[in-house]
CSV table of C-alpha atoms in Angstrom, one decimal:
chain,number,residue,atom,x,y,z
A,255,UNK,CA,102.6,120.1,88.6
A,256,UNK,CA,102.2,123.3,86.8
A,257,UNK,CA,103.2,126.7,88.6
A,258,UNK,CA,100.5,127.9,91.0
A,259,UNK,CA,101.3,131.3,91.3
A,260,UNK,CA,101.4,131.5,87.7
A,261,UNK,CA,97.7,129.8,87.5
A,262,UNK,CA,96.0,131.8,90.1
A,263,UNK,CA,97.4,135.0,88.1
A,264,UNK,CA,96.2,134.1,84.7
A,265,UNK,CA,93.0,132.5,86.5
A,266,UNK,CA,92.1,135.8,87.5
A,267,UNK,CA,93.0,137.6,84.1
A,268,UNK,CA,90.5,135.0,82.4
A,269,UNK,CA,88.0,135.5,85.3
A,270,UNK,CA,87.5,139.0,84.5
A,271,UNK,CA,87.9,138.6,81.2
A,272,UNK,CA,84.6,136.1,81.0
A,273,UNK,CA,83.1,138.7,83.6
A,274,UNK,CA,83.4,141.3,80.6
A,275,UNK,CA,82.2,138.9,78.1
A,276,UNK,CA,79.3,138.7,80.1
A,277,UNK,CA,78.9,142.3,80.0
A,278,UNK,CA,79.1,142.9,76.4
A,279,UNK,CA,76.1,140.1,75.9
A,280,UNK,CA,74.2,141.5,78.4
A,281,UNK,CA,74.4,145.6,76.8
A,282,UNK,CA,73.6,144.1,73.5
A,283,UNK,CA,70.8,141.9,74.9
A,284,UNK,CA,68.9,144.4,76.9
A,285,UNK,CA,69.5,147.0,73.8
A,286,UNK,CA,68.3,144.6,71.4
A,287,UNK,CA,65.1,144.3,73.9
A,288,UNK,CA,64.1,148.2,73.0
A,289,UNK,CA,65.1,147.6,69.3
A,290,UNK,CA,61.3,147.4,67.3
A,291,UNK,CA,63.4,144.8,64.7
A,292,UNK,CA,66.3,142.8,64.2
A,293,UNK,CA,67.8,142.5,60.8
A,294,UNK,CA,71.3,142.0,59.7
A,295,UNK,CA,72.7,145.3,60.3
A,296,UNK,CA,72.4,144.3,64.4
A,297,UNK,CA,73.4,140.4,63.8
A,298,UNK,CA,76.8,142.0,62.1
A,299,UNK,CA,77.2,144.3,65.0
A,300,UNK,CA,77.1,141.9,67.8
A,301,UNK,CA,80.2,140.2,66.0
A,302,UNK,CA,82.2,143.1,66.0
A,303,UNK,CA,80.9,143.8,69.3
A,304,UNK,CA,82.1,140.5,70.1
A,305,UNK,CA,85.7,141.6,69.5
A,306,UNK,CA,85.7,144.1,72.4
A,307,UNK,CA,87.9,141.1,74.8
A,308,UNK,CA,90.0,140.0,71.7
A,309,UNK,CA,91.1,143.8,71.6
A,310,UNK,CA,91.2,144.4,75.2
A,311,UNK,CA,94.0,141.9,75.7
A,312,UNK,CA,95.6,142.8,72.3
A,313,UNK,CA,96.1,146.2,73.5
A,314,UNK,CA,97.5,145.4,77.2
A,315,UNK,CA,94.1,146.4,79.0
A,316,UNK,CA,94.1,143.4,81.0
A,317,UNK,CA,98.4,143.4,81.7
A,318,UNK,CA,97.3,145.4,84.7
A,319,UNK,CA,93.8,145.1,85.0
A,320,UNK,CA,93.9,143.6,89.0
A,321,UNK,CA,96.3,146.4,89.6
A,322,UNK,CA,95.0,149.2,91.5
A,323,UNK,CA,95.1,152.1,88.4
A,324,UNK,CA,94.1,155.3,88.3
A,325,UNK,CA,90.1,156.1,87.2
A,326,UNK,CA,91.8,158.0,84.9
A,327,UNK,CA,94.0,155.1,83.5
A,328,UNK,CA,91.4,152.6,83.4
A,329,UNK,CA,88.6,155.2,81.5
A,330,UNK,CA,91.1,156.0,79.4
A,331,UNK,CA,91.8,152.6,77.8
A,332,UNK,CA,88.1,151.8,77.9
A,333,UNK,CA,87.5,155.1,75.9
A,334,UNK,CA,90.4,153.8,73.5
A,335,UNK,CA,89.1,150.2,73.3
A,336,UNK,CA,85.4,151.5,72.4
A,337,UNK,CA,87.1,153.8,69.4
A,338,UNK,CA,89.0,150.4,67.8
A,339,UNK,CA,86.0,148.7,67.7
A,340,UNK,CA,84.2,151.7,65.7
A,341,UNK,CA,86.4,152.1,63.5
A,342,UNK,CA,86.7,148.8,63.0
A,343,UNK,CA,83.0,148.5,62.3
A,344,UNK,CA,83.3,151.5,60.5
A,345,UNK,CA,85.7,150.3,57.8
A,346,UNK,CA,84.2,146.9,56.9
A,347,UNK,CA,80.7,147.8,57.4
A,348,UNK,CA,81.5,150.6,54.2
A,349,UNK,CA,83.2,147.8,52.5
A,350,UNK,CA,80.4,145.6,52.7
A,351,UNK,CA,78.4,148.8,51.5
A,352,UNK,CA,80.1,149.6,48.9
A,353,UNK,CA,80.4,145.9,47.6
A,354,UNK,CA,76.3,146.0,48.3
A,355,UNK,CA,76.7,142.6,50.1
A,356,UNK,CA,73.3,143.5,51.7
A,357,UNK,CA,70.8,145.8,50.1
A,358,UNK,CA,69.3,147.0,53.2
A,359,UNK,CA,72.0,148.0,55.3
A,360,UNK,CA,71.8,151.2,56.7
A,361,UNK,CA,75.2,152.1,58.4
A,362,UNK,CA,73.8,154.9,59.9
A,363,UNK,CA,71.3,153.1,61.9
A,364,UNK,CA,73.4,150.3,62.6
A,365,UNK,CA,76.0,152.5,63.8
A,366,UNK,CA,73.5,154.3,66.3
A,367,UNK,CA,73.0,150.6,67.4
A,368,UNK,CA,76.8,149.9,68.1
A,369,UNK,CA,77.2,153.1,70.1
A,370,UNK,CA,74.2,152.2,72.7
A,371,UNK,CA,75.6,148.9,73.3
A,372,UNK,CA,79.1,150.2,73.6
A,373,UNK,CA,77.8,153.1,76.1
A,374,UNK,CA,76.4,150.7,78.2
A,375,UNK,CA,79.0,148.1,78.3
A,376,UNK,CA,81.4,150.8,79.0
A,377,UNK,CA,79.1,152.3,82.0
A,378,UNK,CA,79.1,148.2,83.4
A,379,UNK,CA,83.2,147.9,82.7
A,380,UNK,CA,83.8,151.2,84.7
A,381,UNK,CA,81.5,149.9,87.3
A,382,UNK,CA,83.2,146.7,87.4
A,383,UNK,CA,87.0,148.0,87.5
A,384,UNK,CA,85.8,150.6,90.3
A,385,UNK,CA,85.2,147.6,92.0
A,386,UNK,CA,88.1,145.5,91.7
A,387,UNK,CA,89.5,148.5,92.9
A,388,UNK,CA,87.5,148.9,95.9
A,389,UNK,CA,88.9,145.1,96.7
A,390,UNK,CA,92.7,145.4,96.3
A,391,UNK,CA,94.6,147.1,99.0
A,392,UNK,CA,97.2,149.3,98.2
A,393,UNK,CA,100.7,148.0,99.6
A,394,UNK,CA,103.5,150.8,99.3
A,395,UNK,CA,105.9,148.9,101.0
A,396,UNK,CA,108.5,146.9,99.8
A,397,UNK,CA,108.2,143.4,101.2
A,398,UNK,CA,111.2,142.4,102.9
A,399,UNK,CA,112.4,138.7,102.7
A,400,UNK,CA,116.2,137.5,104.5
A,401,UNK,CA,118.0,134.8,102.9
A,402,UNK,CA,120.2,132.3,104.5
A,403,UNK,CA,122.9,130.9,102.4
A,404,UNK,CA,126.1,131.7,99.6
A,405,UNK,CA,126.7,135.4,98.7
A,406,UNK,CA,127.4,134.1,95.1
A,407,UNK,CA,123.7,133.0,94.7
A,408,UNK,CA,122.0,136.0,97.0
A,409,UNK,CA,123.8,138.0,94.0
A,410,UNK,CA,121.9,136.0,91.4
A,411,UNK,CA,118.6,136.5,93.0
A,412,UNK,CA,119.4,140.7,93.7
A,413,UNK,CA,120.2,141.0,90.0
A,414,UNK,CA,117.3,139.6,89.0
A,415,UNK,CA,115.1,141.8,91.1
A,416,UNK,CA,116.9,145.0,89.8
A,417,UNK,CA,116.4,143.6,86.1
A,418,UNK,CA,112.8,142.8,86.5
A,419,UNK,CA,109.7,144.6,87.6
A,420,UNK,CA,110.1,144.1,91.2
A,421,UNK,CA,113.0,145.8,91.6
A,422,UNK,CA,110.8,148.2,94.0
A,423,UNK,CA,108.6,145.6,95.7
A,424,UNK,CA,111.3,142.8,96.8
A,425,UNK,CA,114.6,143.5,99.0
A,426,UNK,CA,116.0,140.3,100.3
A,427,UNK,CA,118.8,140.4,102.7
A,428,UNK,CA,120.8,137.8,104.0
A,429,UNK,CA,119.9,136.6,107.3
A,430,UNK,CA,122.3,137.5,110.2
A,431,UNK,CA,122.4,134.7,113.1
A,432,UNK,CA,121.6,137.5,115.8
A,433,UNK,CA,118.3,138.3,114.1
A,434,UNK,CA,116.7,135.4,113.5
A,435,UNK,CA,115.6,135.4,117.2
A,436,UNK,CA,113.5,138.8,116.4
A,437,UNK,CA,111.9,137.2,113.4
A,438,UNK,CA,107.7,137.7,113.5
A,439,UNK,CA,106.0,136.7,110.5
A,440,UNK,CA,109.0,136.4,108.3
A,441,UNK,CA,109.5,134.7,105.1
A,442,UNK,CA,113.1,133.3,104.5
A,443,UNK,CA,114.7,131.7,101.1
A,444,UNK,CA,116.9,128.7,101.9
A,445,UNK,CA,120.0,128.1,99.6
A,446,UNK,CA,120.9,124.4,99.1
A,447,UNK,CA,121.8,122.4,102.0
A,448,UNK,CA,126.0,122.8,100.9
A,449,UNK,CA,125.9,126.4,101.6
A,450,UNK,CA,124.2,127.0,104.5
A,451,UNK,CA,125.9,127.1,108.0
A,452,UNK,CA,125.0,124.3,110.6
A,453,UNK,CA,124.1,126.7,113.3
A,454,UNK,CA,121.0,128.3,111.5
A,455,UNK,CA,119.4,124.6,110.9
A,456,UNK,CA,118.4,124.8,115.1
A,457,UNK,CA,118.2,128.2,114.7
A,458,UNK,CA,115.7,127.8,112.8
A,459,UNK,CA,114.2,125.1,114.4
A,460,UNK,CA,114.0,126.9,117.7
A,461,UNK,CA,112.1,129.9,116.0
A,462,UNK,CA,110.3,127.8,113.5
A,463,UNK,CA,106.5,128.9,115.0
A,464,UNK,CA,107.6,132.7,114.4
A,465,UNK,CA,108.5,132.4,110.9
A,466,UNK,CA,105.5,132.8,108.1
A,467,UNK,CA,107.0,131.4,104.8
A,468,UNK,CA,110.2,129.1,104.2
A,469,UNK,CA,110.8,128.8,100.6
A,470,UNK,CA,113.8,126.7,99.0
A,471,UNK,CA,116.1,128.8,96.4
A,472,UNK,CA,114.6,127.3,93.5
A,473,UNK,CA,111.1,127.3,94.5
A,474,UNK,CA,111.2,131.0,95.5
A,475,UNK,CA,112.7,131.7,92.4
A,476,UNK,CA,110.5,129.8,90.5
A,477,UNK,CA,107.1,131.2,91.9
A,478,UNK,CA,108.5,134.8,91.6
A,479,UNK,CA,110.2,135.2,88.4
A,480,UNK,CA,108.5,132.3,86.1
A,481,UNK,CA,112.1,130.6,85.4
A,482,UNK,CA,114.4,128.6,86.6
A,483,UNK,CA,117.8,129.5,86.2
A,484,UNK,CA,120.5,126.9,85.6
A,485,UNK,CA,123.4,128.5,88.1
A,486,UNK,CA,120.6,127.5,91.1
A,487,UNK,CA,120.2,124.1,89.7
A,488,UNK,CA,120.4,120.5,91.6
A,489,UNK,CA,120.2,116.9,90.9
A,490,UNK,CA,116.8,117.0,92.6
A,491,UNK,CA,115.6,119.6,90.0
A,492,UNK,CA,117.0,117.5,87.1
A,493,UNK,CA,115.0,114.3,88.4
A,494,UNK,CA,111.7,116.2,88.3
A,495,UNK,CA,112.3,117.6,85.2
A,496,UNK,CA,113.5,114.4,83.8
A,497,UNK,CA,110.3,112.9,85.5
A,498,UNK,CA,107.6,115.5,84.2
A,499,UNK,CA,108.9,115.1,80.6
A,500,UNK,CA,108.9,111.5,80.8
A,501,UNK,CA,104.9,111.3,81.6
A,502,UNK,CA,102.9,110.0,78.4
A,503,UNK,CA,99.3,111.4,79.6
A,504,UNK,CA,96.6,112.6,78.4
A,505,UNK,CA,98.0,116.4,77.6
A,506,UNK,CA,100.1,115.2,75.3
A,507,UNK,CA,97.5,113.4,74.0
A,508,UNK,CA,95.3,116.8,73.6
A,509,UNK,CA,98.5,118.3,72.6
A,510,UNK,CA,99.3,116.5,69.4
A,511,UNK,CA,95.5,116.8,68.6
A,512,UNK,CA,95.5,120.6,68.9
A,513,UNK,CA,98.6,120.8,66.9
A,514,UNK,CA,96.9,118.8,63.7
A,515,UNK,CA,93.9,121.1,63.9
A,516,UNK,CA,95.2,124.4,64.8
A,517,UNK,CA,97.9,123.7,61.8
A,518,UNK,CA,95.5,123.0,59.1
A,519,UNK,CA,93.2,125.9,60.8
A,520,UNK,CA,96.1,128.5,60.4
A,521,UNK,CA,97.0,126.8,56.5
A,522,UNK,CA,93.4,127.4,55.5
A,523,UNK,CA,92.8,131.0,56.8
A,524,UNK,CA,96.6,131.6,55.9
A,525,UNK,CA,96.3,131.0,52.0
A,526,UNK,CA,95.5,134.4,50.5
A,527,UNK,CA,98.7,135.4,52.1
A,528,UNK,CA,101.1,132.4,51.1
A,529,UNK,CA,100.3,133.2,47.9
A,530,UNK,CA,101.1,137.1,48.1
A,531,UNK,CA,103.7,136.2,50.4
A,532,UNK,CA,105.7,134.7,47.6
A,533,UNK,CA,105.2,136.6,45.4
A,534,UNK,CA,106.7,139.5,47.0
A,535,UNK,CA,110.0,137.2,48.4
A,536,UNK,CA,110.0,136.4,44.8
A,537,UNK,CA,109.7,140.0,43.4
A,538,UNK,CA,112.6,141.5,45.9
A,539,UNK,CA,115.3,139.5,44.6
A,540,UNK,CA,113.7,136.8,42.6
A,541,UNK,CA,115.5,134.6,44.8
A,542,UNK,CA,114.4,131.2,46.6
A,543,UNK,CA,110.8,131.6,48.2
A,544,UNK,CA,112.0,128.6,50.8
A,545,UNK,CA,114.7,127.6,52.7
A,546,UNK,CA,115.6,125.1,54.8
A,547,UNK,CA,117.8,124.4,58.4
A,548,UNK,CA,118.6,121.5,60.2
A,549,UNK,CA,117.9,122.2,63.9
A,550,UNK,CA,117.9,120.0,66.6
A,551,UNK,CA,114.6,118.8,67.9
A,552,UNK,CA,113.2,116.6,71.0
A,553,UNK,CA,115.9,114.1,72.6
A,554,UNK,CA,118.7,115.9,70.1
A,555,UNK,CA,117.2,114.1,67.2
A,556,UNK,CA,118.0,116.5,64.0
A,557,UNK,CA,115.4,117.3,61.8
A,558,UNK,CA,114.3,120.0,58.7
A,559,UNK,CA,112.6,123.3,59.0
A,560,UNK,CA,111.2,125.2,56.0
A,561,UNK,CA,110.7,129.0,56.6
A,562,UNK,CA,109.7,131.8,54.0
A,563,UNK,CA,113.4,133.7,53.3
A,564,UNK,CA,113.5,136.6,55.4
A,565,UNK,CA,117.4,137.2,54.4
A,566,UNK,CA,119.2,137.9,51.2
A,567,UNK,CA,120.8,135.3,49.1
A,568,UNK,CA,124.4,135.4,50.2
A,569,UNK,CA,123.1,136.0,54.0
A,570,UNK,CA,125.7,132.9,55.0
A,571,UNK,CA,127.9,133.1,52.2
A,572,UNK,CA,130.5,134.2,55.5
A,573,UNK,CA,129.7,131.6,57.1
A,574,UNK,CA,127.0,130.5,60.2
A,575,UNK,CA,125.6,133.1,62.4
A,576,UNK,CA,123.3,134.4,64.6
A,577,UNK,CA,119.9,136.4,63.3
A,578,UNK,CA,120.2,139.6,65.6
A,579,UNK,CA,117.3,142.2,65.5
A,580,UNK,CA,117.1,144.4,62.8
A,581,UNK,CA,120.1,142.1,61.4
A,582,UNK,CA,121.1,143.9,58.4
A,583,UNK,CA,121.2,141.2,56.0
A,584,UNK,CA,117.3,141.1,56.4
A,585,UNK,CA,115.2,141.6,53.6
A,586,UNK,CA,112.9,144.5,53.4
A,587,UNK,CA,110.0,142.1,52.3
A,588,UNK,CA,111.9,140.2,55.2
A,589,UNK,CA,111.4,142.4,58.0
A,590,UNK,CA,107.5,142.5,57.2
A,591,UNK,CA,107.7,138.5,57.6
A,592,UNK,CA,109.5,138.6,60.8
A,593,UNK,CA,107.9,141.3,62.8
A,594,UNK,CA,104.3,139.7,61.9
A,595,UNK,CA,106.0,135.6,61.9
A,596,UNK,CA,104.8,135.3,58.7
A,597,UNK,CA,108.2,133.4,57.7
A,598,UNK,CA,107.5,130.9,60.3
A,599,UNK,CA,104.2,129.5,58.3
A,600,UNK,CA,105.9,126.6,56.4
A,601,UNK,CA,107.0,125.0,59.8
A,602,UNK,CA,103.4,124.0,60.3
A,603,UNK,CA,104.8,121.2,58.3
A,604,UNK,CA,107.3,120.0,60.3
A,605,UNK,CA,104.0,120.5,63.0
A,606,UNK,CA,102.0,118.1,61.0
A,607,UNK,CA,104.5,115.5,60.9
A,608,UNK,CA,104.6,115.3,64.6
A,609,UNK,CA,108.8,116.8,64.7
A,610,UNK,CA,107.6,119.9,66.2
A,611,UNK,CA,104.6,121.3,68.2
A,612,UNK,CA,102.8,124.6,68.3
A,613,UNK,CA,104.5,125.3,71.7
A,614,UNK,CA,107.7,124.1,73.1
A,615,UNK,CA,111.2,125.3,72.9
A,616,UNK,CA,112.7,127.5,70.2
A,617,UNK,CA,115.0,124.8,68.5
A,618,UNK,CA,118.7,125.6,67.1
A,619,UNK,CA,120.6,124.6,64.4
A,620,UNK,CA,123.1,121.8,65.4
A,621,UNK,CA,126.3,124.4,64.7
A,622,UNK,CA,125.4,127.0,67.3
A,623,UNK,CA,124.2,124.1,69.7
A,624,UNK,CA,127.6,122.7,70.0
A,625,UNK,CA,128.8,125.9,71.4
A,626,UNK,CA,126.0,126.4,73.3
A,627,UNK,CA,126.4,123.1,75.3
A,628,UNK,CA,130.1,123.8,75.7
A,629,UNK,CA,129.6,127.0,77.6
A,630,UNK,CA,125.7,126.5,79.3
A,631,UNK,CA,125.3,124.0,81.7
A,632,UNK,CA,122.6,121.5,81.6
A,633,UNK,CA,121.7,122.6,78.1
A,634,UNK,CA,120.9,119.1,76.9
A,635,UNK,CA,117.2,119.7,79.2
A,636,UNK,CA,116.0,121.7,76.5
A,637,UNK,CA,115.8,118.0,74.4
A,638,UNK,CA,113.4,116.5,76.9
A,639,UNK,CA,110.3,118.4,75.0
A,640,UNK,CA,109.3,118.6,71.5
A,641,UNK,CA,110.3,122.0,70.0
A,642,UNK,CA,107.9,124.6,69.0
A,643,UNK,CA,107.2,127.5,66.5
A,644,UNK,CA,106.8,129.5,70.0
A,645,UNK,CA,107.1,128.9,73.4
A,646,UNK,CA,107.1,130.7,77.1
A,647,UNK,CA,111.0,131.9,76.5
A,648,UNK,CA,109.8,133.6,73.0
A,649,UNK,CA,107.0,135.4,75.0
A,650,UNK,CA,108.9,136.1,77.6
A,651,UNK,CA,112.4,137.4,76.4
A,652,UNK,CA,113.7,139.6,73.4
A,653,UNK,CA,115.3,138.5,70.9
A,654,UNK,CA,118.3,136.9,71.9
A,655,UNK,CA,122.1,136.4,69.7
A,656,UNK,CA,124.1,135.7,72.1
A,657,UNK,CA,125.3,132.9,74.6
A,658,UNK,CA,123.7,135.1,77.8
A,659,UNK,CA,121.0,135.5,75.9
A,660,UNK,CA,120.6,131.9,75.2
A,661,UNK,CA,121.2,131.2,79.2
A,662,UNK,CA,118.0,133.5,80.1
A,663,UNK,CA,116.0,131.7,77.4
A,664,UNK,CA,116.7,127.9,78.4
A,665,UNK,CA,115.9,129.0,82.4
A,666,UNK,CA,112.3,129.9,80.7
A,667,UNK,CA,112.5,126.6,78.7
A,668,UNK,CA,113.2,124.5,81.6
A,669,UNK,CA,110.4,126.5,83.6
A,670,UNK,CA,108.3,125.4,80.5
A,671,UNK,CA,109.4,121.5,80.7
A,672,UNK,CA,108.6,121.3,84.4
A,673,UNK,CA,105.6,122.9,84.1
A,674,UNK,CA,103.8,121.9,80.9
A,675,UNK,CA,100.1,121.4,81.1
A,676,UNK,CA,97.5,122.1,78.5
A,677,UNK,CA,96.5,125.1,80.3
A,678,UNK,CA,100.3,126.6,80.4
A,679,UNK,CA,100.1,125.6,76.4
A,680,UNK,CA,97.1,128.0,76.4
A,681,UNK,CA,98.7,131.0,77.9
A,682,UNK,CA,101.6,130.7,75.8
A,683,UNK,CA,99.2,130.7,72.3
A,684,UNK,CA,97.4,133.6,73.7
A,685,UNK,CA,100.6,135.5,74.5
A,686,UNK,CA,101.6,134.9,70.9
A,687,UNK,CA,98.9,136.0,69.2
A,688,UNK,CA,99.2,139.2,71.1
A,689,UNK,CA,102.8,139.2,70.3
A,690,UNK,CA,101.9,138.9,66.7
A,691,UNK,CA,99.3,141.9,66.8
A,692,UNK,CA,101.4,144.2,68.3
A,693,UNK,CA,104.4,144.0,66.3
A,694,UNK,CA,105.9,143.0,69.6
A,695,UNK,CA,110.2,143.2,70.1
A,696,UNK,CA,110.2,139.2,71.8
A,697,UNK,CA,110.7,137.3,68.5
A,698,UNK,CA,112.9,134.0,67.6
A,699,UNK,CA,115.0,132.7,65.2
């Protein structure tokens, strides 16, 4: 069963993001009502209109959009959102112009269209966040939670908080057993059954009516942070992972059917640029356009990746490594490729023939896995899903080269694997393409 905190948070985001959708149809409908005619000048400026929630969520106006922000804040970014889209409009509507696509187009007088719709879709936006506003309550607080169990793990779970951005929301304490009896509306996080004393199971029993919440270690953590790490881990966990992964539905189903089409979508629109692409890989160096990798793919079955090259020639003439951010034997041609993923485009191949997916696990080549298994526990989870070109630890985490760095990503894996849904597949694609547009540090390798 997927996350439910993490649905009724993006549920929301997509709520108000239809809400806005709305909006912008309904500015360009009633302006198109006083508008004497019609012609194509208006039809092409209700589909760059169109792009007003496609650049909203590109440039993080919805990260914090059911946050209570400033007026100032939340004008701001509309202000900024309204000038992409004009320029925007600007730029290809004097293309278009100049390569007199249309004989009649007046860019003046579509541009005087494009402003009056934009005006009052940005009086109905500032309307509408002024109300969301109106509707959340401001907590200042930190909430306070106690924690019964080992100090090893309560050290986890505070390291976490100071690492993340909760660090000033969440304080958990461990539990002392002359509290509990002063407990009122309390929520508690229970550690697994080994480590927890006798005398706080009728503690708690006694006081059960005046305690609000009692989460399990995992779950809490879960719910909270969006991952599961492996120290926190259980047999129990393992089974409905093991479980979940097992299930031949109907997602997969829907899966493997969006992976065919999305692939041969992204190879059709992606053409003009495979072909510049390698010609520039080409021109560098005049090196090898491709490469290949084994990696290691779902139930540790190895299989063959083709990438664009991204590196020099004699990148691995030292032997195996990790890529590393801004690793230095990166091309410069290379470093284009990888901030925009470019290089991955040739794995749509290994897509098509059904060895990867479009999201699932970042897979690794078979000589780093060894010593990844050797020093991570439970690694071998990562095999129970198909790997993907990105997935929720890519999104999620920056770009990782070492073995910590490969701990934090597989506790997002595994959160993916228990979690999978079509809808969780959804967020994840979104998340990239947003990743993509802004250049973003997460990356993989």
């Amino acid at each position: 069963m997927a996350n439910r905190s993490l649905i009724k948070t993006r549920t929301k985001i997509i709520s108000y993001t239809l809400i806005e959708i709305f909006l912008i149809f309904l500015s360009y409908a009633i302006v198109s009502a006083y508008q004497e005619d019609i012609n194509y000048s208006h039809i092409y400026s209700s589909l760059i209109i169109f792009l007003w929630p496609t650049i909203s969520y590109i440039s993080n106006r919805y990260e914090k959009i059911l946050l209570k922000e400033k007026f100032f804040d939340s004008t701001l970014k509309l202000i900024i959102t309204s000038v992409i889209i004009i320029f925007i409009y600007g730029f290809s509507a004097t293309i278009l112009d100049l390569l007199k696509i249309h004989q009649e187009y007046k860019i003046a007088y579509s541009y005087l269209f494009l402003l009056k719709t934009l005006s009052l879709n940005f009086i109905f936006c500032v309307l509408l966040k002024f109300l969301v506003n109106l509707s959340i309550q401001k907590v200042n607080r930190v909430k306070r939670l106690f924690y019964i169990g080992s100090d090893e793990n309560l050290k986890e779970i505070n390291k976490t908080i100071t690492e993340s951005q909760y660090d000033k929301k969440i304080l958990v304490e461990k539990l002392k057993e002359s509290e509990i009896s002063k407990l009122t509306n309390s929520e508690i996080i229970i550690d697994h059954e080994k480590n927890i004393e006798e005398v706080f199971y009728s503690l708690i029993d006694r006081n059960i009516e005046k305690i609000l919440r009692l989460y399990t270690i995992e779950d809490w953590y879960e719910k909270t942070f969006e991952r599961i790490p492996i120290e926190l881990f259980t047999l129990e966990n393992i089974y409905q992972i093991k479980q979940k992964s097992s299930k031949n539905d109907i997602s997969n189903k829907i899966k493997r059917i969006g992976d065919i089409s999305l692939s041969f979508l992204i190879l059709i629109f992606s053409i003009p640029f495979i072909f510049l692409i390698c010609f520039l890989i080409w021109l560098e160096d005049k090196g090898p356009i491709l490469y290949s990798q084994n990696r290691v793919g779902l139930n540790g079955k190895i299989f063959k990746i083709y990438k664009f090259r991204s590196m020099n020639i004699n990148a691995e003439i030292k032997g195996i490594k990790w890529a590393s951010k801004n690793d230095p034997r990166t091309t410069y041609i290379g470093k284009i490729l990888r901030k925009t993923r470019f290089d991955e485009i040739p794995q749509l191949y290994s897509v098509l023939k059904g060895e990867m997916s479009l999201i699932g696990p970042r897979p690794e080549r078979p000589e780093i896995e060894e010593t990844l298994k050797e020093n991570i526990k439970f690694y071998n989870l990562k095999y129970l899903a198909k790997p993907g070109m990105s997935g929720w630890a890519q999104v999620n985490y920056p770009y990782g080269s070492s073995i910590e760095d490969s701990k934090n990503k597989l506790s997002f894996d595994v959160f993916y694997i228990k979690n999978k849904s079509t809808f969780f597949d959804f967020i994840i694609l979104i998340k990239t393409l947003r990743v993509v547009c802004n250049f973003h540090r997460f990356g993989s390798n």
